[in-house]
PDB file of C-alpha atoms in Angstrom:
ATOM      1  CA  MET E   1     -16.748 -13.328  -9.825  1.00  0.00           C
ATOM      2  CA  ALA E   2     -14.960 -13.086  -6.117  1.00  0.00           C
ATOM      3  CA  MET E   3     -12.555 -16.399  -5.721  1.00  0.00           C
ATOM      4  CA  GLU E   4     -13.792 -19.127  -2.822  1.00  0.00           C
ATOM      5  CA  ALA E   5     -12.913 -18.513   0.285  1.00  0.00           C
ATOM      6  CA  LYS E   6     -10.908 -22.147   0.322  1.00  0.00           C
ATOM      7  CA  GLU E   7      -8.878 -21.396  -2.711  1.00  0.00           C
ATOM      8  CA  ALA E   8      -8.534 -17.872  -1.299  1.00  0.00           C
ATOM      9  CA  ARG E   9      -6.852 -18.601   1.867  1.00  0.00           C
ATOM     10  CA  ARG E  10      -4.482 -21.126  -0.201  1.00  0.00           C
ATOM     11  CA  VAL E  11      -2.847 -18.005  -2.334  1.00  0.00           C
ATOM     12  CA  ILE E  12      -1.986 -16.133   0.791  1.00  0.00           C
ATOM     13  CA  ARG E  13      -0.297 -19.444   2.143  1.00  0.00           C
ATOM     14  CA  ASP E  14       1.065 -19.675  -0.991  1.00  0.00           C
ATOM     15  CA  GLN E  15       2.156 -16.169  -1.702  1.00  0.00           C
ATOM     16  CA  GLU E  16       3.567 -16.581   1.925  1.00  0.00           C
ATOM     17  CA  ARG E  17       5.324 -19.217   1.244  1.00  0.00           C
ATOM     18  CA  ALA E  18       7.098 -17.054  -1.477  1.00  0.00           C
ATOM     19  CA  GLY E  19       7.707 -14.060  -0.353  1.00  0.00           C
ATOM     20  CA  ARG E  20       9.307 -15.663   2.308  1.00  0.00           C
ATOM     21  CA  GLU E  21      11.725 -17.533   0.302  1.00  0.00           C
ATOM     22  CA  ARG E  22      12.140 -14.170  -1.912  1.00  0.00           C
ATOM     23  CA  LEU E  23      12.513 -12.110   1.483  1.00  0.00           C
ATOM     24  CA  LEU E  24      15.632 -14.564   2.602  1.00  0.00           C
ATOM     25  CA  PRO E  25      18.199 -13.713   0.462  1.00  0.00           C
ATOM     26  CA  GLN E  26      17.853 -10.391   0.381  1.00  0.00           C
ATOM     27  CA  LEU E  27      18.115  -9.696   4.030  1.00  0.00           C
ATOM     28  CA  ALA E  28      20.886 -11.657   3.723  1.00  0.00           C
ATOM     29  CA  GLN E  29      22.441  -8.999   0.747  1.00  0.00           C
ATOM     30  CA  LEU E  30      21.986  -5.776   3.483  1.00  0.00           C
ATOM     31  CA  GLY E  31      23.814  -8.014   5.273  1.00  0.00           C
ATOM     32  CA  LEU E  32      26.768  -8.079   2.861  1.00  0.00           C
ATOM     33  CA  GLU E  33      26.764  -4.382   2.779  1.00  0.00           C
ATOM     34  CA  ALA E  34      26.063  -3.913   6.168  1.00  0.00           C
ATOM     35  CA  GLU E  35      29.515  -5.853   6.202  1.00  0.00           C
ATOM     36  CA  ALA E  36      30.919  -3.903   4.118  1.00  0.00           C
ATOM     37  CA  ILE E  37      29.951  -0.524   5.491  1.00  0.00           C
ATOM     38  CA  ALA E  38      31.556  -1.882   9.009  1.00  0.00           C
ATOM     39  CA  GLU E  39      35.292  -3.164   6.751  1.00  0.00           C
ATOM     40  CA  LYS E  40      35.976  -0.863   4.363  1.00  0.00           C
ATOM     41  CA  LEU E  41      34.642   2.417   4.748  1.00  0.00           C
ATOM     42  CA  LEU E  42      34.328   2.630   8.976  1.00  0.00           C
ATOM     43  CA  LYS E  43      37.514   0.422   9.841  1.00  0.00           C
ATOM     44  CA  PRO E  44      40.357   2.034   8.382  1.00  0.00           C
ATOM     45  CA  TRP E  45      39.065   4.864  10.673  1.00  0.00           C
ATOM     46  CA  ARG E  46      39.734   3.243  13.903  1.00  0.00           C
ATOM     47  CA  GLY E  47      41.584   4.658  16.316  1.00  0.00           C
ATOM     48  CA  ARG E  48      42.480   7.493  14.157  1.00  0.00           C
ATOM     49  CA  GLU E  49      39.944   9.408  13.738  1.00  0.00           C
ATOM     50  CA  TYR E  50      40.586  12.552  15.416  1.00  0.00           C
ATOM     51  CA  GLY E  51      41.981  15.669  14.518  1.00  0.00           C
ATOM     52  CA  PRO E  52      44.258  17.421  16.642  1.00  0.00           C
ATOM     53  CA  PRO E  53      43.031  18.675  20.159  1.00  0.00           C
ATOM     54  CA  SER E  54      42.034  22.582  19.728  1.00  0.00           C
ATOM     55  CA  ARG E  55      44.672  24.903  21.629  1.00  0.00           C
ATOM     56  CA  ARG E  56      41.644  26.420  23.601  1.00  0.00           C
ATOM     57  CA  ASN E  57      40.255  23.208  25.425  1.00  0.00           C
ATOM     58  CA  PRO E  58      42.643  20.059  24.980  1.00  0.00           C
ATOM     59  CA  ALA E  59      40.033  17.731  25.413  1.00  0.00           C
ATOM     60  CA  ASP E  60      38.058  19.328  22.326  1.00  0.00           C
ATOM     61  CA  ARG E  61      38.725  16.872  19.217  1.00  0.00           C
ATOM     62  CA  CYS E  62      36.939  16.899  15.968  1.00  0.00           C
ATOM     63  CA  LEU E  63      36.559  13.832  13.989  1.00  0.00           C
ATOM     64  CA  LYS E  64      38.365  14.013  10.186  1.00  0.00           C
ATOM     65  CA  PRO E  65      36.545  15.372   7.606  1.00  0.00           C
ATOM     66  CA  GLY E  66      37.153  12.450   5.654  1.00  0.00           C
ATOM     67  CA  ALA E  67      35.618  10.603   9.457  1.00  0.00           C
ATOM     68  CA  ARG E  68      32.912  12.326   9.142  1.00  0.00           C
ATOM     69  CA  ARG E  69      31.757  12.179   5.349  1.00  0.00           C
ATOM     70  CA  ALA E  70      32.490   8.633   6.300  1.00  0.00           C
ATOM     71  CA  LEU E  71      30.177   8.127   9.250  1.00  0.00           C
ATOM     72  CA  GLU E  72      27.968  10.169   7.146  1.00  0.00           C
ATOM     73  CA  GLU E  73      27.129   7.641   4.343  1.00  0.00           C
ATOM     74  CA  ALA E  74      27.076   5.042   6.109  1.00  0.00           C
ATOM     75  CA  PHE E  75      23.891   6.401   8.173  1.00  0.00           C
ATOM     76  CA  GLY E  76      22.335   7.472   4.473  1.00  0.00           C
ATOM     77  CA  TRP E  77      22.297   4.144   4.297  1.00  0.00           C
ATOM     78  CA  ALA E  78      21.248   2.981   7.254  1.00  0.00           C
ATOM     79  CA  GLU E  79      18.591   5.198   6.733  1.00  0.00           C
ATOM     80  CA  GLU E  80      17.690   3.768   3.043  1.00  0.00           C
ATOM     81  CA  ALA E  81      18.032   0.748   4.329  1.00  0.00           C
ATOM     82  CA  VAL E  82      14.113   1.829   6.669  1.00  0.00           C
ATOM     83  CA  ARG E  83      12.443   2.837   3.583  1.00  0.00           C
ATOM     84  CA  TRP E  84      13.973  -0.082   1.340  1.00  0.00           C
ATOM     85  CA  LEU E  85      12.717  -3.001   3.366  1.00  0.00           C
ATOM     86  CA  THR E  86       9.509  -0.598   4.409  1.00  0.00           C
ATOM     87  CA  ALA E  87       8.629  -1.211   0.869  1.00  0.00           C
ATOM     88  CA  LEU E  88       9.581  -4.428  -0.027  1.00  0.00           C
ATOM     89  CA  VAL E  89       7.529  -6.012   3.820  1.00  0.00           C
ATOM     90  CA  GLY E  90       5.335  -3.065   5.640  1.00  0.00           C
ATOM     91  CA  ASP E  91       7.462  -3.162   9.167  1.00  0.00           C
ATOM     92  CA  VAL E  92       9.490  -5.659  10.415  1.00  0.00           C
ATOM     93  CA  ASP E  93      11.147  -6.544  13.389  1.00  0.00           C
ATOM     94  CA  GLY E  94      14.316  -5.364  13.614  1.00  0.00           C
ATOM     95  CA  PHE E  95      13.939  -2.547  12.847  1.00  0.00           C
ATOM     96  CA  ASP E  96      12.149   0.311  15.565  1.00  0.00           C
ATOM     97  CA  ARG E  97      10.367   3.335  13.742  1.00  0.00           C
ATOM     98  CA  GLN E  98       9.834   4.899  17.155  1.00  0.00           C
ATOM     99  CA  GLY E  99      13.616   4.943  18.153  1.00  0.00           C
ATOM    100  CA  PRO E 100      15.184   7.316  19.912  1.00  0.00           C
ATOM    101  CA  GLN E 101      14.159  10.844  20.019  1.00  0.00           C
ATOM    102  CA  GLY E 102      11.830   9.794  16.648  1.00  0.00           C
ATOM    103  CA  PHE E 103      14.180   8.582  14.962  1.00  0.00           C
ATOM    104  CA  PRO E 104      14.679   4.977  14.162  1.00  0.00           C
ATOM    105  CA  THR E 105      17.072   2.148  14.619  1.00  0.00           C
ATOM    106  CA  PHE E 106      17.882  -0.347  12.065  1.00  0.00           C
ATOM    107  CA  PHE E 107      18.508  -3.665  13.327  1.00  0.00           C
ATOM    108  CA  GLY E 108      20.635  -1.786  15.827  1.00  0.00           C
ATOM    109  CA  ILE E 109      21.940   0.845  14.568  1.00  0.00           C
ATOM    110  CA  ASP E 110      20.762   4.102  14.862  1.00  0.00           C
ATOM    111  CA  CYS E 111      20.222   6.041  12.093  1.00  0.00           C
ATOM    112  CA  ARG E 112      20.534  10.160  13.155  1.00  0.00           C
ATOM    113  CA  GLY E 113      23.846   9.087  13.630  1.00  0.00           C
ATOM    114  CA  ALA E 114      26.417   8.521  16.213  1.00  0.00           C
ATOM    115  CA  GLY E 115      28.068  11.785  16.091  1.00  0.00           C
ATOM    116  CA  ASN E 116      31.500  11.752  17.320  1.00  0.00           C
ATOM    117  CA  ARG E 117      31.009   8.003  17.882  1.00  0.00           C
ATOM    118  CA  LEU E 118      33.023   6.578  15.090  1.00  0.00           C
ATOM    119  CA  GLU E 119      33.982   3.555  17.412  1.00  0.00           C
ATOM    120  CA  SER E 120      30.282   2.102  18.266  1.00  0.00           C
ATOM    121  CA  ALA E 121      28.985   2.580  14.748  1.00  0.00           C
ATOM    122  CA  TYR E 122      31.510   0.077  13.316  1.00  0.00           C
ATOM    123  CA  GLU E 123      30.826  -2.358  16.209  1.00  0.00           C
ATOM    124  CA  ASP E 124      26.793  -1.521  15.495  1.00  0.00           C
ATOM    125  CA  PHE E 125      27.366  -2.216  11.942  1.00  0.00           C
ATOM    126  CA  ALA E 126      28.471  -5.271  12.398  1.00  0.00           C
ATOM    127  CA  ALA E 127      26.658  -6.694  14.670  1.00  0.00           C
ATOM    128  CA  ALA E 128      23.895  -5.491  11.819  1.00  0.00           C
ATOM    129  CA  ALA E 129      25.387  -7.258   9.615  1.00  0.00           C
ATOM    130  CA  ALA E 130      25.827 -10.567  11.481  1.00  0.00           C
ATOM    131  CA  LYS E 131      22.126 -10.520  11.768  1.00  0.00           C
ATOM    132  CA  LEU E 132      20.751  -9.738   8.551  1.00  0.00           C
ATOM    133  CA  LYS E 133      23.076 -12.386   7.173  1.00  0.00           C
ATOM    134  CA  LYS E 134      21.389 -14.856   9.011  1.00  0.00           C
ATOM    135  CA  PHE E 135      17.847 -13.481  10.007  1.00  0.00           C
ATOM    136  CA  SER E 136      14.781 -14.517   9.426  1.00  0.00           C
ATOM    137  CA  PRO E 137      11.255 -13.535  10.450  1.00  0.00           C
ATOM    138  CA  GLY E 138       9.340 -16.003  13.683  1.00  0.00           C
ATOM    139  CA  TRP E 139       6.186 -14.446  12.301  1.00  0.00           C
ATOM    140  CA  PRO E 140       3.911 -14.833   8.694  1.00  0.00           C
ATOM    141  CA  LEU E 141       4.954 -12.105   6.506  1.00  0.00           C
ATOM    142  CA  LEU E 142       0.817 -12.323   5.980  1.00  0.00           C
ATOM    143  CA  ASN E 143      -1.987 -12.449   7.671  1.00  0.00           C
ATOM    144  CA  VAL E 144      -3.394 -15.513   6.429  1.00  0.00           C
ATOM    145  CA  PRO E 145      -6.813 -15.310   7.894  1.00  0.00           C
ATOM    146  CA  ASP E 146      -8.846 -18.780   9.648  1.00  0.00           C
ATOM    147  CA  GLU E 147     -12.254 -19.581   8.386  1.00  0.00           C
ATOM    148  CA  THR E 148     -14.854 -17.031  10.721  1.00  0.00           C
ATOM    149  CA  HIS E 149     -18.860 -16.419  10.701  1.00  0.00           C
ATOM    150  CA  PRO E 150     -20.274 -13.012  11.676  1.00  0.00           C
ATOM    151  CA  PRO E 151     -23.150 -12.994  13.006  1.00  0.00           C
ATOM    152  CA  THR E 152     -26.153 -12.043  10.950  1.00  0.00           C
ATOM    153  CA  CYS E 153     -27.043  -8.383  10.499  1.00  0.00           C
ATOM    154  CA  ARG E 154     -29.220  -6.733   7.865  1.00  0.00           C
ATOM    155  CA  SER E 155     -28.053  -3.625   6.718  1.00  0.00           C
ATOM    156  CA  GLN E 156     -28.282  -1.064   3.120  1.00  0.00           C
ATOM    157  CA  ASP E 157     -24.928  -0.069   3.893  1.00  0.00           C
ATOM    158  CA  ILE E 158     -23.383  -3.699   4.142  1.00  0.00           C
ATOM    159  CA  ALA E 159     -25.449  -4.836   0.749  1.00  0.00           C
ATOM    160  CA  ARG E 160     -24.185  -1.418  -0.505  1.00  0.00           C
ATOM    161  CA  GLN E 161     -20.491  -2.575   0.577  1.00  0.00           C
ATOM    162  CA  VAL E 162     -20.994  -5.637  -0.949  1.00  0.00           C
ATOM    163  CA  ASP E 163     -22.130  -4.187  -4.800  1.00  0.00           C
ATOM    164  CA  ALA E 164     -18.726  -1.960  -3.848  1.00  0.00           C
ATOM    165  CA  GLY E 165     -16.497  -5.099  -3.504  1.00  0.00           C
ATOM    166  CA  ARG E 166     -17.968  -6.797  -6.279  1.00  0.00           C
ATOM    167  CA  CYS E 167     -17.084  -4.191  -8.777  1.00  0.00           C
ATOM    168  CA  LEU E 168     -13.640  -4.695  -7.136  1.00  0.00           C
ATOM    169  CA  THR E 169     -13.392  -8.431  -8.478  1.00  0.00           C
ATOM    170  CA  THR E 170     -11.425  -7.696 -11.194  1.00  0.00           C
ATOM    171  CA  SER E 171      -9.470  -4.624 -10.548  1.00  0.00           C
ATOM    172  CA  GLN E 172      -5.730  -4.391 -10.656  1.00  0.00           C
ATOM    173  CA  SER E 173      -5.274  -2.139  -8.083  1.00  0.00           C
ATOM    174  CA  PRO E 174      -4.149  -3.483  -3.957  1.00  0.00           C
ATOM    175  CA  ARG E 175      -4.722  -0.108  -2.959  1.00  0.00           C
ATOM    176  CA  GLN E 176      -7.731  -0.160  -4.092  1.00  0.00           C
ATOM    177  CA  ILE E 177      -9.136  -3.214  -1.801  1.00  0.00           C
ATOM    178  CA  HIS E 178      -6.921  -2.332   0.452  1.00  0.00           C
ATOM    179  CA  THR E 179      -9.781   1.739   0.222  1.00  0.00           C
ATOM    180  CA  TRP E 180     -12.388  -1.284   0.581  1.00  0.00           C
ATOM    181  CA  TYR E 181     -11.098  -2.801   3.483  1.00  0.00           C
ATOM    182  CA  GLU E 182     -11.037   0.450   5.343  1.00  0.00           C
ATOM    183  CA  GLN E 183     -14.203   1.796   4.076  1.00  0.00           C
ATOM    184  CA  THR E 184     -15.642  -2.130   5.447  1.00  0.00           C
ATOM    185  CA  ALA E 185     -14.459  -0.873   8.628  1.00  0.00           C
ATOM    186  CA  GLU E 186     -15.897   2.245   8.971  1.00  0.00           C
ATOM    187  CA  ILE E 187     -19.381   0.840   8.278  1.00  0.00           C
ATOM    188  CA  LEU E 188     -19.106  -1.988  10.692  1.00  0.00           C
ATOM    189  CA  GLU E 189     -18.362   0.850  13.771  1.00  0.00           C
ATOM    190  CA  ASN E 190     -22.335   0.995  13.368  1.00  0.00           C
ATOM    191  CA  HIS E 191     -22.010  -2.998  14.086  1.00  0.00           C
ATOM    192  CA  PRO E 192     -19.464  -3.933  16.518  1.00  0.00           C
ATOM    193  CA  GLU E 193     -20.440  -7.568  17.042  1.00  0.00           C
ATOM    194  CA  ALA E 194     -19.676  -8.658  13.401  1.00  0.00           C
ATOM    195  CA  ALA E 195     -15.994  -5.375  13.602  1.00  0.00           C
ATOM    196  CA  ASP E 196     -13.883  -8.149  15.092  1.00  0.00           C
ATOM    197  CA  GLY E 197     -14.361 -10.340  13.003  1.00  0.00           C
ATOM    198  CA  PHE E 198     -14.313  -7.714   9.689  1.00  0.00           C
ATOM    199  CA  ALA E 199     -10.834  -6.554  11.437  1.00  0.00           C
ATOM    200  CA  ARG E 200      -8.867 -10.636  11.423  1.00  0.00           C
ATOM    201  CA  LEU E 201      -9.060 -10.729   7.734  1.00  0.00           C
ATOM    202  CA  ALA E 202      -7.995  -7.109   6.715  1.00  0.00           C
ATOM    203  CA  PRO E 203      -4.668  -7.660   4.171  1.00  0.00           C
ATOM    204  CA  GLY E 204      -2.135  -5.522   6.587  1.00  0.00           C
ATOM    205  CA  ASP E 205       0.292  -3.379   5.649  1.00  0.00           C
ATOM    206  CA  ARG E 206       2.737  -6.359   4.749  1.00  0.00           C
ATOM    207  CA  ALA E 207       0.566  -7.637   1.886  1.00  0.00           C
ATOM    208  CA  LEU E 208       1.431  -4.244   0.132  1.00  0.00           C
ATOM    209  CA  GLY E 209       4.932  -5.647  -0.176  1.00  0.00           C
ATOM    210  CA  SER E 210       7.333  -5.814  -3.076  1.00  0.00           C
ATOM    211  CA  VAL E 211       8.303  -8.982  -2.298  1.00  0.00           C
ATOM    212  CA  PHE E 212       4.911 -10.925  -3.351  1.00  0.00           C
ATOM    213  CA  PRO E 213       5.348 -12.424  -6.446  1.00  0.00           C
ATOM    214  CA  ASP E 214       1.623 -11.763  -7.198  1.00  0.00           C
ATOM    215  CA  PRO E 215       0.232  -8.814  -5.285  1.00  0.00           C
ATOM    216  CA  ILE E 216      -3.211  -8.566  -7.474  1.00  0.00           C
ATOM    217  CA  ARG E 217      -3.871 -12.007  -7.213  1.00  0.00           C
ATOM    218  CA  LEU E 218      -3.442 -12.340  -3.260  1.00  0.00           C
ATOM    219  CA  HIS E 219      -5.851  -9.029  -2.940  1.00  0.00           C
ATOM    220  CA  GLN E 220      -8.380 -10.658  -4.852  1.00  0.00           C
ATOM    221  CA  ALA E 221      -8.293 -13.368  -2.468  1.00  0.00           C
ATOM    222  CA  TYR E 222      -7.751 -11.313   0.724  1.00  0.00           C
ATOM    223  CA  LEU E 223     -11.885  -9.348  -0.992  1.00  0.00           C
ATOM    224  CA  ALA E 224     -12.774 -12.790  -2.117  1.00  0.00           C
ATOM    225  CA  LEU E 225     -12.646 -13.387   2.367  1.00  0.00           C
ATOM    226  CA  GLY E 226     -14.149  -9.684   3.403  1.00  0.00           C
ATOM    227  CA  LEU E 227     -16.894  -9.855   1.023  1.00  0.00           C
ATOM    228  CA  ALA E 228     -17.579 -13.535   1.937  1.00  0.00           C
ATOM    229  CA  TYR E 229     -18.261 -12.758   5.495  1.00  0.00           C
ATOM    230  CA  LEU E 230     -20.591  -9.312   4.442  1.00  0.00           C
ATOM    231  CA  ILE E 231     -22.468 -11.955   2.114  1.00  0.00           C
ATOM    232  CA  GLU E 232     -23.164 -14.619   4.887  1.00  0.00           C
ATOM    233  CA  MET E 233     -23.698 -11.769   7.563  1.00  0.00           C
ATOM    234  CA  GLY E 234     -26.505  -9.983   5.286  1.00  0.00           C
ATOM    235  CA  HIS E 235     -27.529 -13.101   4.115  1.00  0.00           C
ATOM    236  CA  LEU E 236     -26.940 -12.005   0.646  1.00  0.00           C
ATOM    237  CA  THR E 237     -26.769 -13.673  -2.304  1.00  0.00           C
TER     238      THR E 237
END
């Protein structure tokens, strides 16, 4: 049996608070790692990263192998940090997955790598470290839906989705509940007067992040809100 809507909203608020408490120290740890890359990996090469000029073209200078490896390791860390943060809490401000030429930027670090620009890389990592160590998202990590009432609309499709949702009230799979929301949204394309209200209840990708301590109960809360909306919409019991 699905939980009551009031309890569902309380569960979502509790998970939001707990998720934020768990996220901040992990962001600070990322900041310490970025600082270590700047100070221990890149800084020793500042001013000595280039080999001797080319005899054919004195203006053509190549990175020393050690400096190139340091850059590759640094930007490999940045790419991994993007993947880690995405898995942790979904897409958040601070990194842009559609950065220059489609490469992500991570708190100011261009994840393409800086080519021969070791000095710029050092500055980017040092700045990112400072941001991460004190960063706190200024927005909710989760969608905490307001009370929403649908228009009346009786439909066999809606009734079937209610039955399908009720079958998920013991589900241990957040992904199944996401799929149910997506399928219901497709059905409601035929009922645009109700589609927007239902969309405002959806958990969103961030709810799949590992930062939330009880993802199963969290998604059961979202399922309860979606079911309540459809039941009221179709005057179902």
